[in-house]
């Protein structure tokens, strides 16, 4: 696989921010040609694009940080103009005591990071109206589910500390039954001030839980409709429901985003990392990098198939007989699931 400097004439690194974007024009060997900044609006995007076209009429590659947030508008603008755009992850920011960080310097770093890679290591930014809409719905649902879980924990903590006359009513009830009872409380029925205050708090917590649960259900219904109309073939796979399918689709985005299945595995955090040394060989560990939400849902698929998929259960038993540990077996299964998902997504569903 050729490296980036072998196929491009210039790389344009972009450090994105809320109000301004900073661009650095580098040649194929990493030398800085020009640097420019522009506001985050349509005129600013045109200014950056015209500067890039004026500076290089050959093969241009854009290396952009924050493609899914601050640079989302610039990425859409560049895609509409037919430009080649790849995403660069923001680096871990070390603690600096000498104020050494600059935004133009970050743009140069983004471009040079891309120049040090091969083509199969590049990942294009996520884009597409269907994908973007699905991503924001998934994020909103995740927030509603988290808020509902927080309300359930707050209710449990409040019941433990409330007065005995009120706490005894919740004894022996399930969490959902406790929530329903809390919603039906009437603070005015309690004569002592402390019990009335606790009852008021419990009613408020129950109302918040009910609201977030209803929001999560409505968002799940909307997400299910989008997934069913976009890629219904995913829902036919064991262990994949609407939410898991939505997370996978948001990470994959479109067929041209990844140049190889290995690049998708790196994003999913399922590519094994060698850990061999002079005394050991053929040893690997799990990859802690990549999209952790995607990795989490692939792990969910693996656990579901280990419970109810005959082929996966037979594979586990065979690998156990070969001396593999359960952790090593799960890593292999997650890698196989990633390969299956990528190959399926790269082809349109059959009717």
Short mmCIF file of C-alpha atoms in Angstrom, two decimals:
data_model
loop_
_atom_site.label_atom_id
_atom_site.label_comp_id
_atom_site.label_asym_id
_atom_site.label_seq_id
_atom_site.Cartn_x
_atom_site.Cartn_y
_atom_site.Cartn_z
CA UNK A 1 0.00 0.00 0.00
CA UNK A 2 1.54 3.36 -1.02
CA UNK A 3 2.12 6.09 1.52
CA UNK A 4 0.39 9.46 1.45
CA UNK A 5 3.42 11.45 0.13
CA UNK A 6 3.56 9.12 -2.88
CA UNK A 7 0.10 10.05 -4.15
CA UNK A 8 -0.57 13.65 -3.06
CA UNK A 9 0.99 16.95 -4.06
CA UNK A 10 -0.08 18.89 -0.97
CA UNK A 11 -1.74 18.39 2.39
CA UNK A 12 -3.90 21.03 4.06
CA UNK A 13 -4.11 20.59 7.81
CA UNK A 14 -6.99 22.30 9.61
CA UNK A 15 -7.34 22.96 13.34
CA UNK A 16 -11.03 23.69 13.87
CA UNK A 17 -12.58 25.95 16.49
CA UNK A 18 -15.99 27.48 17.16
CA UNK A 19 -15.32 30.89 15.59
CA UNK A 20 -12.25 30.39 13.36
CA UNK A 21 -10.45 27.63 11.49
CA UNK A 22 -6.66 27.60 11.07
CA UNK A 23 -5.22 26.03 7.91
CA UNK A 24 -1.61 25.04 7.11
CA UNK A 25 -0.51 24.23 3.54
CA UNK A 26 2.31 21.65 3.45
CA UNK A 27 4.00 20.04 0.47
CA UNK A 28 4.49 16.29 0.13
CA UNK A 29 7.71 16.30 2.17
CA UNK A 30 6.22 18.21 5.11
CA UNK A 31 7.52 21.72 4.47
CA UNK A 32 5.14 24.53 5.41
CA UNK A 33 4.16 26.65 2.39
CA UNK A 34 1.52 29.00 3.79
CA UNK A 35 -0.73 29.39 6.81
CA UNK A 36 -4.19 30.96 6.87
CA UNK A 37 -7.17 31.41 9.17
CA UNK A 38 -10.79 32.15 8.32
CA UNK A 39 -14.14 32.53 10.13
CA UNK A 40 -16.49 29.56 10.46
CA UNK A 41 -19.06 30.62 7.90
CA UNK A 42 -19.68 30.15 4.18
CA UNK A 43 -17.38 33.02 3.19
CA UNK A 44 -14.62 31.63 5.38
CA UNK A 45 -14.97 28.17 3.84
CA UNK A 46 -14.75 29.69 0.36
CA UNK A 47 -11.62 31.59 1.40
CA UNK A 48 -9.88 28.41 2.59
CA UNK A 49 -10.90 26.48 -0.51
CA UNK A 50 -9.76 29.19 -2.91
CA UNK A 51 -6.42 29.45 -1.11
CA UNK A 52 -5.95 25.70 -1.43
CA UNK A 53 -6.81 25.70 -5.14
CA UNK A 54 -4.51 28.64 -5.75
CA UNK A 55 -1.66 26.99 -3.84
CA UNK A 56 -1.94 23.57 -5.47
CA UNK A 57 -3.59 22.49 -8.70
CA UNK A 58 -2.56 18.82 -8.25
CA UNK A 59 -3.82 16.17 -5.83
CA UNK A 60 -4.94 17.87 -2.60
CA UNK A 61 -5.65 16.15 0.69
CA UNK A 62 -7.38 17.83 3.63
CA UNK A 63 -6.50 16.62 7.15
CA UNK A 64 -9.09 18.05 9.52
CA UNK A 65 -9.60 17.80 13.26
CA UNK A 66 -13.10 17.79 14.73
CA UNK A 67 -14.96 16.72 11.58
CA UNK A 68 -18.03 15.82 13.61
CA UNK A 69 -18.19 19.02 15.64
CA UNK A 70 -16.58 22.40 14.90
CA UNK A 71 -15.45 21.44 11.39
CA UNK A 72 -18.75 19.83 10.31
CA UNK A 73 -19.72 22.81 8.13
CA UNK A 74 -16.30 22.97 6.47
CA UNK A 75 -16.38 19.24 5.74
CA UNK A 76 -19.78 19.52 4.04
CA UNK A 77 -18.50 22.46 2.00
CA UNK A 78 -15.40 20.57 0.87
CA UNK A 79 -17.34 17.43 0.00
CA UNK A 80 -19.72 19.50 -2.13
CA UNK A 81 -16.66 20.87 -3.96
CA UNK A 82 -15.28 17.37 -4.61
CA UNK A 83 -12.26 17.66 -2.28
CA UNK A 84 -10.49 14.70 -0.66
CA UNK A 85 -10.99 14.95 3.12
CA UNK A 86 -9.71 12.68 5.90
CA UNK A 87 -10.25 12.91 9.63
CA UNK A 88 -7.44 13.41 12.16
CA UNK A 89 -8.04 12.57 15.80
CA UNK A 90 -7.27 15.28 18.29
CA UNK A 91 -4.10 14.36 20.19
CA UNK A 92 -3.93 14.01 23.93
CA UNK A 93 -3.06 17.44 25.25
CA UNK A 94 -0.09 17.27 27.63
CA UNK A 95 0.19 19.79 30.44
CA UNK A 96 2.11 22.81 29.22
CA UNK A 97 3.73 25.33 31.49
CA UNK A 98 5.44 27.45 28.85
CA UNK A 99 2.41 28.30 26.64
CA UNK A 100 3.90 26.31 23.74
CA UNK A 101 0.59 25.45 22.06
CA UNK A 102 -0.61 27.46 19.04
CA UNK A 103 -3.54 26.88 16.71
CA UNK A 104 -1.44 27.25 13.51
CA UNK A 105 0.99 24.74 15.02
CA UNK A 106 -1.85 22.27 15.57
CA UNK A 107 -2.83 22.64 11.91
CA UNK A 108 0.75 21.83 10.87
CA UNK A 109 0.79 18.84 13.20
CA UNK A 110 -2.45 17.48 11.70
CA UNK A 111 -1.01 17.67 8.17
CA UNK A 112 2.28 16.04 9.15
CA UNK A 113 0.51 13.26 10.98
CA UNK A 114 -1.31 12.34 7.77
CA UNK A 115 1.91 12.51 5.76
CA UNK A 116 3.33 9.75 7.97
CA UNK A 117 0.57 7.26 7.13
CA UNK A 118 -0.24 4.80 4.38
CA UNK A 119 -3.41 5.12 2.35
CA UNK A 120 -5.05 2.14 4.03
CA UNK A 121 -4.68 3.89 7.40
CA UNK A 122 -6.79 6.90 6.39
CA UNK A 123 -10.39 7.32 7.48
CA UNK A 124 -12.69 9.79 5.82
CA UNK A 125 -15.04 11.88 7.96
CA UNK A 126 -18.55 10.70 8.65
CA UNK A 127 -21.10 12.45 6.48
CA UNK A 128 -24.53 12.06 4.92
CA UNK A 129 -27.91 13.48 5.92
CA UNK A 130 -29.29 10.10 7.01
CA UNK A 131 -26.19 9.32 9.05
CA UNK A 132 -26.04 12.77 10.68
CA UNK A 133 -29.72 12.62 11.64
CA UNK A 134 -29.32 9.12 13.04
CA UNK A 135 -26.25 10.15 15.05
CA UNK A 136 -27.99 13.05 16.78
CA UNK A 137 -30.99 10.83 17.60
CA UNK A 138 -28.72 8.16 19.09
CA UNK A 139 -26.92 10.78 21.19
CA UNK A 140 -30.25 12.23 22.41
CA UNK A 141 -31.54 8.77 23.32
CA UNK A 142 -28.34 7.95 25.18
CA UNK A 143 -28.77 11.13 27.22
CA UNK A 144 -32.40 10.32 28.02
CA UNK A 145 -31.50 6.77 29.11
CA UNK A 146 -28.65 8.04 31.29
CA UNK A 147 -30.91 10.65 32.89
CA UNK A 148 -33.57 8.02 33.61
CA UNK A 149 -30.95 5.79 35.23
CA UNK A 150 -29.72 8.73 37.31
CA UNK A 151 -33.28 9.37 38.48
CA UNK A 152 -33.63 5.72 39.51
CA UNK A 153 -30.46 5.93 41.59
CA UNK A 154 -31.54 9.24 43.15
CA UNK A 155 -34.86 7.68 44.15
CA UNK A 156 -33.09 4.77 45.83
CA UNK A 157 -30.81 7.11 47.77
CA UNK A 158 -33.70 9.34 48.85
CA UNK A 159 -35.80 6.39 50.07
CA UNK A 160 -32.94 5.13 52.23
CA UNK A 161 -32.69 8.46 54.07
CA UNK A 162 -36.36 9.39 54.30
CA UNK A 163 -38.40 9.13 57.57
CA UNK A 164 -39.60 5.67 58.59
CA UNK A 165 -43.28 6.47 58.04
CA UNK A 166 -42.53 7.12 54.41
CA UNK A 167 -39.76 4.55 53.91
CA UNK A 168 -41.90 1.66 55.16
CA UNK A 169 -44.28 2.13 52.22
CA UNK A 170 -41.49 1.23 49.78
CA UNK A 171 -40.29 -1.88 51.59
CA UNK A 172 -40.20 -5.01 49.41
CA UNK A 173 -41.12 -3.25 46.15
CA UNK A 174 -39.26 -3.59 42.88
CA UNK A 175 -37.48 -0.49 41.46
CA UNK A 176 -40.27 0.20 38.94
CA UNK A 177 -42.94 -0.31 41.59
CA UNK A 178 -41.08 2.14 43.81
CA UNK A 179 -41.06 4.66 41.00
CA UNK A 180 -44.80 4.27 40.45
CA UNK A 181 -45.50 4.67 44.16
CA UNK A 182 -43.28 7.76 44.33
CA UNK A 183 -45.20 9.31 41.43
CA UNK A 184 -48.51 8.80 43.29
CA UNK A 185 -47.42 10.40 46.57
CA UNK A 186 -49.23 13.48 47.90
CA UNK A 187 -46.95 15.65 50.04
CA UNK A 188 -49.96 17.38 51.61
CA UNK A 189 -50.96 14.13 53.33
CA UNK A 190 -47.90 14.27 55.60
CA UNK A 191 -48.14 16.51 58.65
CA UNK A 192 -44.45 16.70 59.57
CA UNK A 193 -42.38 18.99 57.40
CA UNK A 194 -39.54 16.52 56.79
CA UNK A 195 -41.81 13.80 55.40
CA UNK A 196 -43.60 16.35 53.20
CA UNK A 197 -40.27 17.58 51.82
CA UNK A 198 -39.11 14.04 51.07
CA UNK A 199 -42.44 13.23 49.40
CA UNK A 200 -42.13 16.35 47.25
CA UNK A 201 -38.63 15.31 46.20
CA UNK A 202 -39.73 11.75 45.39
CA UNK A 203 -42.59 13.02 43.24
CA UNK A 204 -40.17 15.27 41.34
CA UNK A 205 -37.70 12.43 40.77
CA UNK A 206 -40.47 10.12 39.56
CA UNK A 207 -41.77 12.76 37.15
CA UNK A 208 -38.26 13.23 35.72
CA UNK A 209 -37.85 9.47 35.30
CA UNK A 210 -41.21 9.17 33.57
CA UNK A 211 -40.38 12.04 31.19
CA UNK A 212 -36.95 10.66 30.24
CA UNK A 213 -38.32 7.14 29.79
CA UNK A 214 -40.99 8.44 27.43
CA UNK A 215 -38.40 10.45 25.50
CA UNK A 216 -36.14 7.41 25.16
CA UNK A 217 -39.05 5.32 23.87
CA UNK A 218 -40.01 7.95 21.28
CA UNK A 219 -36.42 8.30 20.10
CA UNK A 220 -36.03 4.53 19.89
CA UNK A 221 -39.09 4.37 17.65
CA UNK A 222 -37.67 7.04 15.36
CA UNK A 223 -34.25 5.35 15.26
CA UNK A 224 -35.86 2.00 14.44
CA UNK A 225 -37.68 3.56 11.49
CA UNK A 226 -34.47 5.05 10.07
CA UNK A 227 -32.48 1.84 10.47
CA UNK A 228 -35.28 -0.25 8.95
CA UNK A 229 -35.47 1.99 5.88
CA UNK A 230 -31.66 2.36 5.50
CA UNK A 231 -30.13 -1.04 6.27
CA UNK A 232 -32.80 -3.58 7.30
CA UNK A 233 -30.37 -6.42 6.58
CA UNK A 234 -28.43 -5.59 9.75
CA UNK A 235 -31.45 -6.38 11.91
CA UNK A 236 -31.48 -9.93 10.54
CA UNK A 237 -28.14 -10.70 12.23
CA UNK A 238 -28.09 -12.38 15.62
CA UNK A 239 -27.44 -9.94 18.45
CA UNK A 240 -28.14 -6.78 16.43
CA UNK A 241 -31.12 -4.64 17.37
CA UNK A 242 -32.08 -1.14 16.24
CA UNK A 243 -29.78 0.72 18.67
CA UNK A 244 -26.76 -1.49 17.99
CA UNK A 245 -27.37 -1.19 14.25
CA UNK A 246 -27.68 2.60 14.54
CA UNK A 247 -24.33 2.90 16.35
CA UNK A 248 -22.64 0.70 13.74
CA UNK A 249 -24.12 2.73 10.88
CA UNK A 250 -23.08 6.03 12.45
CA UNK A 251 -19.48 4.81 12.77
CA UNK A 252 -19.36 3.28 9.27
CA UNK A 253 -21.20 6.19 7.59
CA UNK A 254 -20.65 5.33 3.89
CA UNK A 255 -18.74 2.78 1.73
CA UNK A 256 -15.91 5.17 0.77
CA UNK A 257 -14.95 6.05 4.34
CA UNK A 258 -12.62 3.10 4.93
CA UNK A 259 -10.06 1.81 2.45
CA UNK A 260 -9.89 -1.62 4.07
CA UNK A 261 -11.53 -3.86 6.61
CA UNK A 262 -8.44 -3.51 8.82
CA UNK A 263 -9.01 0.26 9.06
CA UNK A 264 -12.59 -0.34 10.21
CA UNK A 265 -11.30 -2.82 12.82
CA UNK A 266 -8.88 -0.18 14.11
CA UNK A 267 -11.74 2.28 14.51
CA UNK A 268 -13.81 -0.36 16.29
CA UNK A 269 -10.95 -1.14 18.68
CA UNK A 270 -11.06 -4.84 17.74
CA UNK A 271 -7.74 -5.02 15.91
CA UNK A 272 -5.40 -7.13 18.09
CA UNK A 273 -2.21 -5.50 19.32
CA UNK A 274 0.87 -7.78 19.47
CA UNK A 275 2.42 -8.10 22.93
CA UNK A 276 5.13 -10.65 22.21
CA UNK A 277 8.63 -10.32 23.61
CA UNK A 278 11.82 -12.34 23.62
CA UNK A 279 10.20 -15.08 25.73
CA UNK A 280 6.69 -15.11 24.24
CA UNK A 281 5.31 -15.12 20.73
CA UNK A 282 1.89 -14.82 19.06
CA UNK A 283 0.42 -13.03 22.06
CA UNK A 284 -2.03 -10.17 21.65
CA UNK A 285 -4.13 -7.85 23.78
CA UNK A 286 -7.30 -5.87 23.23
CA UNK A 287 -7.04 -2.51 21.53
CA UNK A 288 -8.08 0.34 23.89
CA UNK A 289 -8.26 2.93 21.09
CA UNK A 290 -10.88 3.74 18.48
CA UNK A 291 -14.60 4.44 18.81
CA UNK A 292 -15.50 3.15 22.25
CA UNK A 293 -19.25 3.28 21.66
CA UNK A 294 -18.83 1.10 18.58
CA UNK A 295 -16.55 -1.24 20.52
CA UNK A 296 -19.08 -1.46 23.34
CA UNK A 297 -21.90 -2.48 21.01
CA UNK A 298 -19.74 -5.03 19.17
CA UNK A 299 -19.02 -6.49 22.61
CA UNK A 300 -22.79 -6.67 23.17
CA UNK A 301 -23.20 -8.59 19.90
CA UNK A 302 -20.45 -11.01 20.96
CA UNK A 303 -22.01 -11.68 24.38
CA UNK A 304 -25.45 -12.24 22.82
CA UNK A 305 -24.09 -14.73 20.30
CA UNK A 306 -22.15 -16.56 23.00
CA UNK A 307 -25.48 -17.12 24.75
CA UNK A 308 -27.80 -18.05 21.90
CA UNK A 309 -25.95 -18.51 18.57
CA UNK A 310 -25.07 -22.21 17.95
CA UNK A 311 -22.19 -21.41 15.58
CA UNK A 312 -20.56 -19.03 18.07
CA UNK A 313 -21.04 -21.49 20.94
CA UNK A 314 -19.43 -24.25 18.89
CA UNK A 315 -16.52 -21.95 18.02
CA UNK A 316 -16.01 -21.13 21.70
CA UNK A 317 -15.96 -24.79 22.69
CA UNK A 318 -13.49 -25.62 19.93
CA UNK A 319 -11.14 -22.80 20.92
CA UNK A 320 -11.37 -23.77 24.60
CA UNK A 321 -10.24 -27.27 23.64
CA UNK A 322 -7.23 -25.67 21.95
CA UNK A 323 -6.23 -23.98 25.22
CA UNK A 324 -7.52 -20.46 24.56
CA UNK A 325 -8.85 -18.42 27.46
CA UNK A 326 -12.36 -16.94 27.39
CA UNK A 327 -10.89 -13.45 27.05
CA UNK A 328 -8.85 -14.47 24.00
CA UNK A 329 -11.91 -16.18 22.52
CA UNK A 330 -14.04 -13.04 22.96
CA UNK A 331 -11.35 -10.96 21.27
CA UNK A 332 -11.37 -13.32 18.27
CA UNK A 333 -15.17 -13.29 18.11
CA UNK A 334 -15.27 -9.48 18.18
CA UNK A 335 -12.73 -9.40 15.36
CA UNK A 336 -14.86 -11.78 13.29
CA UNK A 337 -17.99 -9.71 13.98
CA UNK A 338 -16.17 -6.57 12.82
CA UNK A 339 -15.11 -8.28 9.59
CA UNK A 340 -18.65 -9.54 8.97
CA UNK A 341 -20.19 -6.12 9.60
CA UNK A 342 -17.74 -4.35 7.30
CA UNK A 343 -18.24 -6.77 4.41
CA UNK A 344 -22.00 -6.58 4.79
CA UNK A 345 -22.08 -2.79 4.97
CA UNK A 346 -19.86 -2.33 1.93
CA UNK A 347 -22.58 -3.84 -0.26
CA UNK A 348 -26.15 -2.59 -0.58
CA UNK A 349 -28.83 -4.82 0.95
CA UNK A 350 -30.47 -7.31 -1.35
CA UNK A 351 -34.20 -6.95 -1.92
#
